[in-house]
Tab-separated table of C-alpha atoms (C1' of nucleotides) in Angstrom:
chain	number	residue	atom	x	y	z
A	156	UNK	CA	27.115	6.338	42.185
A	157	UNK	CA	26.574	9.442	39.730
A	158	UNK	CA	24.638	11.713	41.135
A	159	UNK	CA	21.508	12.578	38.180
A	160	UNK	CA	20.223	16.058	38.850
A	161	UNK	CA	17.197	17.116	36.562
A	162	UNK	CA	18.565	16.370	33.010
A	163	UNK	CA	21.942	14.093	33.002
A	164	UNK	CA	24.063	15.829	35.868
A	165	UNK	CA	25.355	18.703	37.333
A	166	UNK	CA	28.815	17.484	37.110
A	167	UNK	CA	30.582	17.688	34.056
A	168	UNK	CA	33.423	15.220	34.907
A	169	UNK	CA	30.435	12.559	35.739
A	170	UNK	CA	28.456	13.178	32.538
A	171	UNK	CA	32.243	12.915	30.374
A	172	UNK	CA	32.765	9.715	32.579
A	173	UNK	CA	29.278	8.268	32.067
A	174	UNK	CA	29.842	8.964	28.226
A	175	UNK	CA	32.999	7.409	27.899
A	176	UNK	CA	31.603	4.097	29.617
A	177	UNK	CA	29.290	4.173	27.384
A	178	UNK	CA	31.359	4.812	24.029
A	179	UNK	CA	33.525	2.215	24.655
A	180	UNK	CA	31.046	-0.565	25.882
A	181	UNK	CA	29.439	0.460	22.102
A	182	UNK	CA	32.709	-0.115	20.331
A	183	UNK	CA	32.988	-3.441	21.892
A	184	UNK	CA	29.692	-4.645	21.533
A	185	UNK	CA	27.558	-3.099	18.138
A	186	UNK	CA	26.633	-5.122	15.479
A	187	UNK	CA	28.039	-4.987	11.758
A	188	UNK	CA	25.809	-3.011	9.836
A	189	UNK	CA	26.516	-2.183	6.453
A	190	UNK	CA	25.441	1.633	6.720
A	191	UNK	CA	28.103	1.853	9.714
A	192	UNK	CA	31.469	0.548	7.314
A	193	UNK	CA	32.224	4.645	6.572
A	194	UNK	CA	31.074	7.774	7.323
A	195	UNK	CA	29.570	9.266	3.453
A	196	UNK	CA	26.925	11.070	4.803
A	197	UNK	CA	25.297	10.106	1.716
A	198	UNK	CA	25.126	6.643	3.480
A	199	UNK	CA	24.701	8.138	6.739
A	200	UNK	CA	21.553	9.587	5.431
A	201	UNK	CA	20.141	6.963	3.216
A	202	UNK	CA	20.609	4.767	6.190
A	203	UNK	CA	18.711	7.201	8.256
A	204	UNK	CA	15.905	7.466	5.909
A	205	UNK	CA	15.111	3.394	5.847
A	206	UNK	CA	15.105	3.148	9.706
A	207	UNK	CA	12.454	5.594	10.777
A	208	UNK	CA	10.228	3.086	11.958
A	209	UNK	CA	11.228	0.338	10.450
A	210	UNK	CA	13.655	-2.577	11.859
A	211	UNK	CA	16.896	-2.917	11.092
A	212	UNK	CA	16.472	-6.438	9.924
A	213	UNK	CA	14.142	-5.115	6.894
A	214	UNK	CA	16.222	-2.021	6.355
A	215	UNK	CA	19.578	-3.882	5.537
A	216	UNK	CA	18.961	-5.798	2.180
A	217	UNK	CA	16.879	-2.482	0.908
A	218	UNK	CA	20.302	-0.778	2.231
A	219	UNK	CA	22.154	-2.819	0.139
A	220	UNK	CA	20.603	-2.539	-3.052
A	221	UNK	CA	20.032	0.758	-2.861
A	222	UNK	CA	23.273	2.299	-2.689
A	223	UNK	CA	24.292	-0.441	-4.903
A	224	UNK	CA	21.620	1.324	-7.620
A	225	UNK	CA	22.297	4.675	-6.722
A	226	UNK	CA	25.989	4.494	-5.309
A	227	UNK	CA	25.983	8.694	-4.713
A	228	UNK	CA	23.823	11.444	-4.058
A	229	UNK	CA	24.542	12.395	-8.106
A	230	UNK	CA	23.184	8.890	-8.891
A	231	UNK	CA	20.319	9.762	-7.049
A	232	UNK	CA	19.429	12.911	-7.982
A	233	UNK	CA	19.797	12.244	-11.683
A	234	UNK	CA	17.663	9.045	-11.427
A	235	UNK	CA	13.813	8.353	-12.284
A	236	UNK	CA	11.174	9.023	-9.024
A	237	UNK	CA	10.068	5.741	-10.167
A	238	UNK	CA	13.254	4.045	-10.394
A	239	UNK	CA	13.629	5.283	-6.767
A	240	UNK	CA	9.941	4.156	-5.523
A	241	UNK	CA	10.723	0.834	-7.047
A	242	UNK	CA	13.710	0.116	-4.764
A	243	UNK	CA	12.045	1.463	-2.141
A	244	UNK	CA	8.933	-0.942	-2.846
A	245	UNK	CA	8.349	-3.342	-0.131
A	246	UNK	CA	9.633	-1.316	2.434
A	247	UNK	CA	6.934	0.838	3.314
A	248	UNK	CA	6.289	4.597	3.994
A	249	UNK	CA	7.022	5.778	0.569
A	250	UNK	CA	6.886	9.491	1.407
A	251	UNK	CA	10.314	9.010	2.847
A	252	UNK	CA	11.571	8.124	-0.649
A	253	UNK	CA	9.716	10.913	-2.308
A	254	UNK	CA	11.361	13.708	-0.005
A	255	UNK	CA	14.984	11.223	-0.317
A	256	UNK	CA	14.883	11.692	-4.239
A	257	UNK	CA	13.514	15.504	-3.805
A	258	UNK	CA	16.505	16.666	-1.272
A	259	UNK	CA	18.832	14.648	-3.430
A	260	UNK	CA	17.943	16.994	-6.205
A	261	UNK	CA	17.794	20.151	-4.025
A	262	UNK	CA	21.177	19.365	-2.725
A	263	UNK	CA	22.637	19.013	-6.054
A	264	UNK	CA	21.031	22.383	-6.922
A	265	UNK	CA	21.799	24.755	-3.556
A	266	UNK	CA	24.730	22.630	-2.121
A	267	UNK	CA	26.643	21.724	-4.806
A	268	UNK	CA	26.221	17.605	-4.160
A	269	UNK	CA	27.650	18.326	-0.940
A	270	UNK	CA	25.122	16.900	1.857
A	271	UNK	CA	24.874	20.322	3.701
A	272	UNK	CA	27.055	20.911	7.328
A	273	UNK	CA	24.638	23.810	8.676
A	274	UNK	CA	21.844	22.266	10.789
A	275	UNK	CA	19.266	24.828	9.893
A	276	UNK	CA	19.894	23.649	6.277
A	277	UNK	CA	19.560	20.068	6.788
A	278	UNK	CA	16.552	20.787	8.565
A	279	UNK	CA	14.973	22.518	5.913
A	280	UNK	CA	15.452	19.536	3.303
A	281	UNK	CA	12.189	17.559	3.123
A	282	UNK	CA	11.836	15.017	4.871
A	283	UNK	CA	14.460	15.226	7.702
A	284	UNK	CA	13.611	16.556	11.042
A	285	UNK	CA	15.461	17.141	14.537
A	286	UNK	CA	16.239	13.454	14.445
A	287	UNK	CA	17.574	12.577	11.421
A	288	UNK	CA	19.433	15.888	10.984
A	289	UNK	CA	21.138	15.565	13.973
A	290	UNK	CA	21.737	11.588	13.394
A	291	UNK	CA	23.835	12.292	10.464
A	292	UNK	CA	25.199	15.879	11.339
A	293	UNK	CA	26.529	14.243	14.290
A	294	UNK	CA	27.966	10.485	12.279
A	295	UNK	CA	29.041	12.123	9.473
A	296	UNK	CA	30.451	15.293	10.143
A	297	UNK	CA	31.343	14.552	13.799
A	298	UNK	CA	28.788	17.370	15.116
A	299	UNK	CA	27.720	17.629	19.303
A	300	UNK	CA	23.816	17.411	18.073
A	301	UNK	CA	21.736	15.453	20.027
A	302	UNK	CA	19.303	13.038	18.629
A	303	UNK	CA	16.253	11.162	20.240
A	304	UNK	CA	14.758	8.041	18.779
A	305	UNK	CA	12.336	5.804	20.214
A	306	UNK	CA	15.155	3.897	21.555
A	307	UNK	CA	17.236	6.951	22.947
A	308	UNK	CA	13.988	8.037	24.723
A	309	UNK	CA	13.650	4.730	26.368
A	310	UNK	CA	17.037	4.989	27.067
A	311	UNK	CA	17.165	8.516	28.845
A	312	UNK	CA	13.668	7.832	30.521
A	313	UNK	CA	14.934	5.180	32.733
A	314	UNK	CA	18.554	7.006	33.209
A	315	UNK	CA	17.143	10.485	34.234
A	316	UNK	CA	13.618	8.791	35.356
A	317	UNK	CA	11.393	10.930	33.566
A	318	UNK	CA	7.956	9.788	33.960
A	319	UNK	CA	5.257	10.095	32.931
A	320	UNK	CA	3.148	10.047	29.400
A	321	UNK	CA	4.114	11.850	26.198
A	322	UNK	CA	3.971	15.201	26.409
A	323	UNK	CA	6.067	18.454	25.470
A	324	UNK	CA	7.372	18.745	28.625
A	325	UNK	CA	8.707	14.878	28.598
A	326	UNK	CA	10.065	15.443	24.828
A	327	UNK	CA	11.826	18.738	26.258
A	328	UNK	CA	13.665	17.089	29.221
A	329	UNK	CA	14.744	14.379	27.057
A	330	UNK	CA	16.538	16.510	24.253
A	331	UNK	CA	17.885	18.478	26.913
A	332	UNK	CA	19.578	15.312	28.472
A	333	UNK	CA	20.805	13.978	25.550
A	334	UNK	CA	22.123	17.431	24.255
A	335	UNK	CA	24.394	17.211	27.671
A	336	UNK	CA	25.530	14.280	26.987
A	337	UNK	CA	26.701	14.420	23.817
A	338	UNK	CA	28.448	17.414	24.823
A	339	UNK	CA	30.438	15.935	26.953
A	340	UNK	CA	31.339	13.188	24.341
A	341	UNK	CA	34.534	12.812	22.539
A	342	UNK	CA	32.921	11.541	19.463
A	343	UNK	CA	29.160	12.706	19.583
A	344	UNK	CA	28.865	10.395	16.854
A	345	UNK	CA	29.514	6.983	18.702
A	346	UNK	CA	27.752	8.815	21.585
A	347	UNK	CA	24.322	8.910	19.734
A	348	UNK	CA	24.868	5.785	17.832
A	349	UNK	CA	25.464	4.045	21.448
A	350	UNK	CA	22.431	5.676	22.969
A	351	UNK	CA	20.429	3.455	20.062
A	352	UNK	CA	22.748	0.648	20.271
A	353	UNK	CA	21.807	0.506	23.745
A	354	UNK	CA	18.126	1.199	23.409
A	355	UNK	CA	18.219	-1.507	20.385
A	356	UNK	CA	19.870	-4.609	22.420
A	357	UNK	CA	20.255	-4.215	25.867
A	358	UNK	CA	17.804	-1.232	27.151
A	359	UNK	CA	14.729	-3.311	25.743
A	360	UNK	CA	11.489	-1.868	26.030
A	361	UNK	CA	10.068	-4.828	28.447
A	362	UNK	CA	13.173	-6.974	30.303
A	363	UNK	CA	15.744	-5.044	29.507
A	364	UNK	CA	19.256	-6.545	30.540
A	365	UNK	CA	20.081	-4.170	33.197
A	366	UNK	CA	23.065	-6.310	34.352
A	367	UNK	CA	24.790	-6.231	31.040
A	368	UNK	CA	24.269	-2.295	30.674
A	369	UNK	CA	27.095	-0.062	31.121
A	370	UNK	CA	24.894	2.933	32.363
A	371	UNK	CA	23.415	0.610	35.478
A	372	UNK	CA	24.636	2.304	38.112
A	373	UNK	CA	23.637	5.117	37.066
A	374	UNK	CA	20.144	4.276	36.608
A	375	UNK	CA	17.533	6.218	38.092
A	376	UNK	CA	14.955	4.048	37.085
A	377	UNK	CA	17.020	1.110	37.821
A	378	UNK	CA	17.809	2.416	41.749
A	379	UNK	CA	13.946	2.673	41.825
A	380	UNK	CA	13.577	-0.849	40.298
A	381	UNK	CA	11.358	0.955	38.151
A	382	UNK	CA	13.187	0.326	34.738
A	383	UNK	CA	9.921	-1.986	33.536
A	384	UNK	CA	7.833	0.649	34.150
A	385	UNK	CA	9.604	3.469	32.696
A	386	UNK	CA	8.268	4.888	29.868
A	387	UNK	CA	5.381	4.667	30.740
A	388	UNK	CA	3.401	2.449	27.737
A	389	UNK	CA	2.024	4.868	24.439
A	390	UNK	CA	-1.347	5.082	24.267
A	391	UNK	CA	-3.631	2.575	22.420
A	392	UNK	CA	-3.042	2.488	18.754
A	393	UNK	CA	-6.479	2.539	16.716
A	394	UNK	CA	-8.064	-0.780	16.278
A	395	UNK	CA	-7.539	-2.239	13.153
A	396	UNK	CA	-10.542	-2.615	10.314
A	397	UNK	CA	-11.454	-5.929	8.163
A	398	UNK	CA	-11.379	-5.457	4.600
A	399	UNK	CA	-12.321	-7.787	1.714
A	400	UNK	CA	-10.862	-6.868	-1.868
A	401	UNK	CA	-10.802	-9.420	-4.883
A	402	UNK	CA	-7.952	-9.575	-6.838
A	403	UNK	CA	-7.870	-10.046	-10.611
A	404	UNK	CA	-5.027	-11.310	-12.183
A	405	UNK	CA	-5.255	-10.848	-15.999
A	406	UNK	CA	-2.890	-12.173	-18.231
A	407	UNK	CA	-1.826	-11.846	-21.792
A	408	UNK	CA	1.130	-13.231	-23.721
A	409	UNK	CA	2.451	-14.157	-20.293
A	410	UNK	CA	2.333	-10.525	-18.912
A	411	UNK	CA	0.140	-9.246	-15.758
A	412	UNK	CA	-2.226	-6.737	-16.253
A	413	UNK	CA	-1.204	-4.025	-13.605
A	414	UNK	CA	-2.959	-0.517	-12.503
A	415	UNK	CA	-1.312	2.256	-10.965
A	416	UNK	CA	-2.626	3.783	-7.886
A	417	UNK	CA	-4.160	7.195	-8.507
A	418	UNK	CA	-3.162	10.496	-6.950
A	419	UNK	CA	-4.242	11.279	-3.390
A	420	UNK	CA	-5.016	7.271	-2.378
A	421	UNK	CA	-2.686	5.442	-0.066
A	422	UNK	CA	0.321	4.572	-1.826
A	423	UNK	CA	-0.266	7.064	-4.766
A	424	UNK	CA	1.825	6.261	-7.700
A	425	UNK	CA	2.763	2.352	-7.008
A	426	UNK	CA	1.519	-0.223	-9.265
A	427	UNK	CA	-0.678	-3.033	-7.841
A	428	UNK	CA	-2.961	-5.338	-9.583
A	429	UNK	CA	-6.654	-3.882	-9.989
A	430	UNK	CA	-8.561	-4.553	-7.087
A	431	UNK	CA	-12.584	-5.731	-7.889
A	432	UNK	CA	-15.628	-5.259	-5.570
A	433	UNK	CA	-16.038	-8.332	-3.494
A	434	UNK	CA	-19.147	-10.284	-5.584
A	435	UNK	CA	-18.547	-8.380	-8.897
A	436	UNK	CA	-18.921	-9.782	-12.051
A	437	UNK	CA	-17.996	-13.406	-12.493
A	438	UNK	CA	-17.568	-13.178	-16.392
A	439	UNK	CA	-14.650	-11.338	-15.978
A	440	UNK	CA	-13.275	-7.777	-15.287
A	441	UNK	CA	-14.961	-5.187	-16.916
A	442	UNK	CA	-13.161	-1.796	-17.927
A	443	UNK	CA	-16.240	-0.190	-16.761
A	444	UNK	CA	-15.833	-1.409	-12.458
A	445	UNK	CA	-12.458	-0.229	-12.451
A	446	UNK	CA	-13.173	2.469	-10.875
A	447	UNK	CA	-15.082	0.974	-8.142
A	448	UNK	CA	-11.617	-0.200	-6.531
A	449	UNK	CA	-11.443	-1.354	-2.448
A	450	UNK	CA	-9.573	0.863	-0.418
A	451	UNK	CA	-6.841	-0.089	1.581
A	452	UNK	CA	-7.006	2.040	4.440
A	453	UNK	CA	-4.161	2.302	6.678
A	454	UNK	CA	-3.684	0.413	9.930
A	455	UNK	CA	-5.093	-2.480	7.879
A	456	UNK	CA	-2.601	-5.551	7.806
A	457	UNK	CA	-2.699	-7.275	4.896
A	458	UNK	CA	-3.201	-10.193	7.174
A	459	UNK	CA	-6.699	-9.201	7.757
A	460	UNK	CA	-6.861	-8.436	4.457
A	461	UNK	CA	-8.919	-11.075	2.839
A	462	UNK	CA	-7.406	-11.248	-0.743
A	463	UNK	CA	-9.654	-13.613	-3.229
A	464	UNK	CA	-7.224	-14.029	-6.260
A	465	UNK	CA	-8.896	-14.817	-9.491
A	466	UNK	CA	-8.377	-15.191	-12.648
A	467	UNK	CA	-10.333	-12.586	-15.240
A	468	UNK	CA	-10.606	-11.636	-18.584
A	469	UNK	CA	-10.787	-8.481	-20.266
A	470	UNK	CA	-14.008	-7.144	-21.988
A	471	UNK	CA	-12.273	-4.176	-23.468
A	472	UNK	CA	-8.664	-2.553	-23.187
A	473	UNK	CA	-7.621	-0.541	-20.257
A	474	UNK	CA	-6.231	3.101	-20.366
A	475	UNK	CA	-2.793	2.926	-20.890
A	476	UNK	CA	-2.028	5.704	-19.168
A	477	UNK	CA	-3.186	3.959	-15.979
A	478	UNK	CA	-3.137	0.317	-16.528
A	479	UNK	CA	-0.005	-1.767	-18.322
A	480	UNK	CA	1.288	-4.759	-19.155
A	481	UNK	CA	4.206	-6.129	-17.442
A	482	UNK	CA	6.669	-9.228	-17.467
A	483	UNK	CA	6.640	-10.842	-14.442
A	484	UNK	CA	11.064	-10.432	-14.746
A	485	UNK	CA	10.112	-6.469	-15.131
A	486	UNK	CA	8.002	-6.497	-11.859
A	487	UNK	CA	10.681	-5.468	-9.642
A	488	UNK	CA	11.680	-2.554	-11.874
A	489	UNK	CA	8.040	-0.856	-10.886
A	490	UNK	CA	7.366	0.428	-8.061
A	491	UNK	CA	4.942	-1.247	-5.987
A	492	UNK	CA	3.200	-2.196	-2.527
A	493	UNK	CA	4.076	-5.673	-0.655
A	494	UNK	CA	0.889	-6.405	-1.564
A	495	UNK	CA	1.815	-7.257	-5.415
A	496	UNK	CA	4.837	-9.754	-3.744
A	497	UNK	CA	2.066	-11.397	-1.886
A	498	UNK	CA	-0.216	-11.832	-4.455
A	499	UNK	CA	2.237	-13.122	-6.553
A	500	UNK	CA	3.464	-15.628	-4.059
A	501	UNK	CA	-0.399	-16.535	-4.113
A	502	UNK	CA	-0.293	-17.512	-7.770
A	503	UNK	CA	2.841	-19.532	-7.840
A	504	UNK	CA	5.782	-17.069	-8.642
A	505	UNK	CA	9.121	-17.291	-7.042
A	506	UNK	CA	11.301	-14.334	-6.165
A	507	UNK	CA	15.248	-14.286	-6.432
A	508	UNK	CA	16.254	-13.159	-2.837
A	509	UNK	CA	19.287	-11.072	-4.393
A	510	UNK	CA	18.213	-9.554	-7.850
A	511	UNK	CA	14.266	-9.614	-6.310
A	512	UNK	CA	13.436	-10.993	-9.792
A	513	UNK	CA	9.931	-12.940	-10.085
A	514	UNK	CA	9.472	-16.103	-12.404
A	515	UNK	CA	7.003	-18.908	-12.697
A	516	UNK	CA	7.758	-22.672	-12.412
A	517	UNK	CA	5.189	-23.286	-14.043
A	518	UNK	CA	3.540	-21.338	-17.334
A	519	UNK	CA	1.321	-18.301	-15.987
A	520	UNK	CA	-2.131	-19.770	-16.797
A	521	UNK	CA	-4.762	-18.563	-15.132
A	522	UNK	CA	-7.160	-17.836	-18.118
B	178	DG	C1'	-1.234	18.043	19.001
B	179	DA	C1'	-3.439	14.274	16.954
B	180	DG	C1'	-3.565	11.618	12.885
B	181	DA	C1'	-1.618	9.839	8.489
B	182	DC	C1'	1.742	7.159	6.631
B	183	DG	C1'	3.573	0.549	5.454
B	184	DT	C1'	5.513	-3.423	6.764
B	185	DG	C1'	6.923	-7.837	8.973
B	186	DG	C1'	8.124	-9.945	13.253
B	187	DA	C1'	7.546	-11.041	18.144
B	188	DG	C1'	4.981	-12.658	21.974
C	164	DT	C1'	-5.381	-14.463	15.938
C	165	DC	C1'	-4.355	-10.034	17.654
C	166	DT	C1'	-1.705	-6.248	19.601
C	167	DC	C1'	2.275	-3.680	19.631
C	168	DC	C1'	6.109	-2.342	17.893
C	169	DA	C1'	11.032	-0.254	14.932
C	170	DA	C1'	16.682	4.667	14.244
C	171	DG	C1'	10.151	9.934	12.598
C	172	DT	C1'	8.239	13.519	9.609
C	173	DC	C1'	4.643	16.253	7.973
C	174	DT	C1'	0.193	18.469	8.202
DNA sequence: GAGACGTGGAG
DNA sequence: TCTCCAAGTCT
C-alpha cells in the first residue's frame, strides 16, 4: 500500500513506482490510434485539436483525412480557411479550426514551421491552453508538463480522493498531482497519455473496472469504496429548447441552392441550406424572407430539431455573395454544419464513407 | 467564473 | 425520448 499524502505522495520512490506500473500497463493495453503511429507534433497537435470534447470514435476518420489534405503544418498554413472549415465540417466546434489554421500561419511566420518547444509560446498560440500545450509539449517533445483532461481528472480524483464539486481549489490540487507524477515519469509522454488511456477504458466515469486497473491499490477512493462517487457529478447542463425551422431545398440544373451563415450567428461562415419561417409562403421561397431565417441556438440537438424539408422555387435570384449554387459532388468541398448531411440524407442522397462525396440514385427532382 | 461553442452515441 | 457526456478554450 502507497501511502497518498495531499497531492500524489510524499515519497518519491512510490510516486516513480506508481508511474512505472502505470506506463507499462499503458504500453500493453492502448488502442491503435492513428494520431499515436509517430511523434510530428504537427500530428500530435492536430490530434489534440479534434479531441477536445469530442470522442475518439468521431475524431479518427476526420484525423485521417485531414492530415491526408494537409499532410504538414506548411500545407496548412498555405491552405484556404475554407478549405480547412470544410474538412473540419461535421465535426463540430469550428472555432477550434479557425485558431488550428490561424497558429498554423503564425507558426510559419514567428517559428519558422517549427511547432514551438517553449511552453509560454505554445500557450500563446490561439486556441491551445494548459491542456493541449502540455499534451503535445509533453508527446512530442518528451517534456515533464502535466496535463488534465476530463478523463485525467476523473482519474486523479479517485487516486488522491479529492472531493468535492468544481472549484479552483479542486482544479489546483489536481494539476499539482499530476505535475508530480509526471515528474517522476521516465517518459512524461506515455505518463499523460496513460492517465487518459486509463480515464478512457478502465477508470470509467460510472463502473469503472477497478480490478483491471493498475493504480488499485493505490486508490484512495477505491480503499473508501468511494470510486462511484468520486467526482462528484457536474452540475446540471441547461435544458434543451424545441425549435421548428423549414427547410427549402431549391434546385436548378441539378445544383442546390445553398446560403452561407452570416457573421456573428452560430456557425458563422458554413454553408447550410436557407432556413424559412415555419408557415411561410407556400408558393415558394421568396428573396425577400431570407432574412427572416430560424436560429439554431446552441444546446439544441438537431434531434429536437423539427426539420420540414420542402421543395421551393425561386421568385427572384439570390445575392451571390451570400447564396450559391452547388453540385451535390462539390458539397463536401464547402464547409458546412451536420445539419446539410442530414438534410441531404432526408432527400435521398448517399454519401461515400471515404471520399464523403454526395450523389443521388435517383435524379434530384424536387421542383 | 459562468456561459458559449457542435456533434453523435450510450443508457 | 431525454439526459449526459468526450482528450477544452475563450470571453
Amino acid at each position: 500500500m502507497i501511502i497518498i499524502i495531499g497531492v500524489v505522495t510524499a515519497q518519491p520512490n512510490a510516486a516513480r513506482a506508481l508511474c512505472r506500473s502505470l506506463v507499462a500497463w499503458y504500453r500493453r493495453n492502448r488502442r491503435d490510434l492513428p494520431w499515436r503511429r509517430g511523434r510530428d507534433p504537427y500530428r500530435v497537435w492536430v490530434s489534440e485539436i479534434m479531441l477536445q470534447q469530442t470522442t475518439v470514435r468521431a475524431v479518427v476518420p476526420y484525423f485521417e483525412r485531414f492530415v491526408r489534405v494537409f499532410p504538414s503544418l506548411q500545407a496548412l498554413a498555405a491552405a484556404r480557411l475554407d478549405d480547412v472549415l470544410a474538412e473540419w465540417s461535421g465535426l463540430g466546434y469550428y472555432r477550434r479550426a479557425r485558431h488550428l489554421h490561424e497558429a498554423a500561419r503564425l507558426i510559419v511566420k514567428q517559428h519558422r514551421g517549427r511547432f514551438p518547444r517553449r511552453l509560454e509560446e505554445a500557450l500563446a498560440l490561439p486556441g491551445i491552453g494548459r491542456y493541449t500545450a502540455g499534451a503535445i509539449l509533453s508527446i512530442a517533445y518528451g517534456q515533464p508538463l502535466p496535463v488534465v483532461d476530463g478523463n485525467v481528472a476523473r482519474v486523479l480524483s479517485r487516486l488522491c480522493l479529492v472531493r468535492g464539486p468544481r472549484s479552483s481549489a479542486r482544479e489546483k490540487k489536481l494539476w499539482s498531482a499530476a505535475a508530480d507524477l509526471v515528474a517522476a515519469a521516465d517518459v512524461p509522454g506515455d505518463l499523460n497519455q496513460a492517465l487518459m488511456e486509463l480515464g478512457a477504458t478502465v477508470c470509467a466515469p460510472f463502473g469503472p473496472s477497478c480490478p483491471k486497473c493498475p493504480l488499485r491499490r493505490a486508490c484512495r477512493a477505491r480503499a473508501a469504496g468511494l470510486q462511484e462517487r468520486v467526482p462528484s457529478p457536474r452540475r446540471l447542463t441547461r435544458p434543451t429548447v424545441a425549435v421548428r425551422a423549414d427547410v427549402a431545398v431549391v434546385t436548378r440544373a441539378g445544383r442546390l441552392l445553398l446560403r452561407r451563415r452570416p457573421d456573428q450567428s452560430l456557425m458563422h461562415g458554413l454553408w447550410e441550406f436557407p432556413t424559412i419561417p415555419s408557415g411561410g409562403v407556400d408558393d415558394g421561397l421568396r428573396v425577400e424572407l431570407r432574412e427572416s431565417l430560424a436560429t439554431i441556438r446552441h444546446s439544441i440537438t438537431y434531434r429536437r430539431l423539427e426539420l420540414r424539408v420542402r421543395p421551393a422555387r425561386l421568385l427572384s435570384e439570390p445575392p451571390r455573395d451570400r447564396y450559391r449554387w452547388v453540385r451535390p459532388g462539390d458539397l463536401r468541398r464547402l464547409p458546412a454544419s451536420s445539419l446539410v448531411r442530414k438534410i441531404m440524407t432526408a432527400v435521398g442522397a448517399r454519401t461515400d464513407r471515404r471520399t464523403g462525396s454526395w450523389t443521388f440514385d435517383r435524379p434530384l427532382r424536387l421542383c
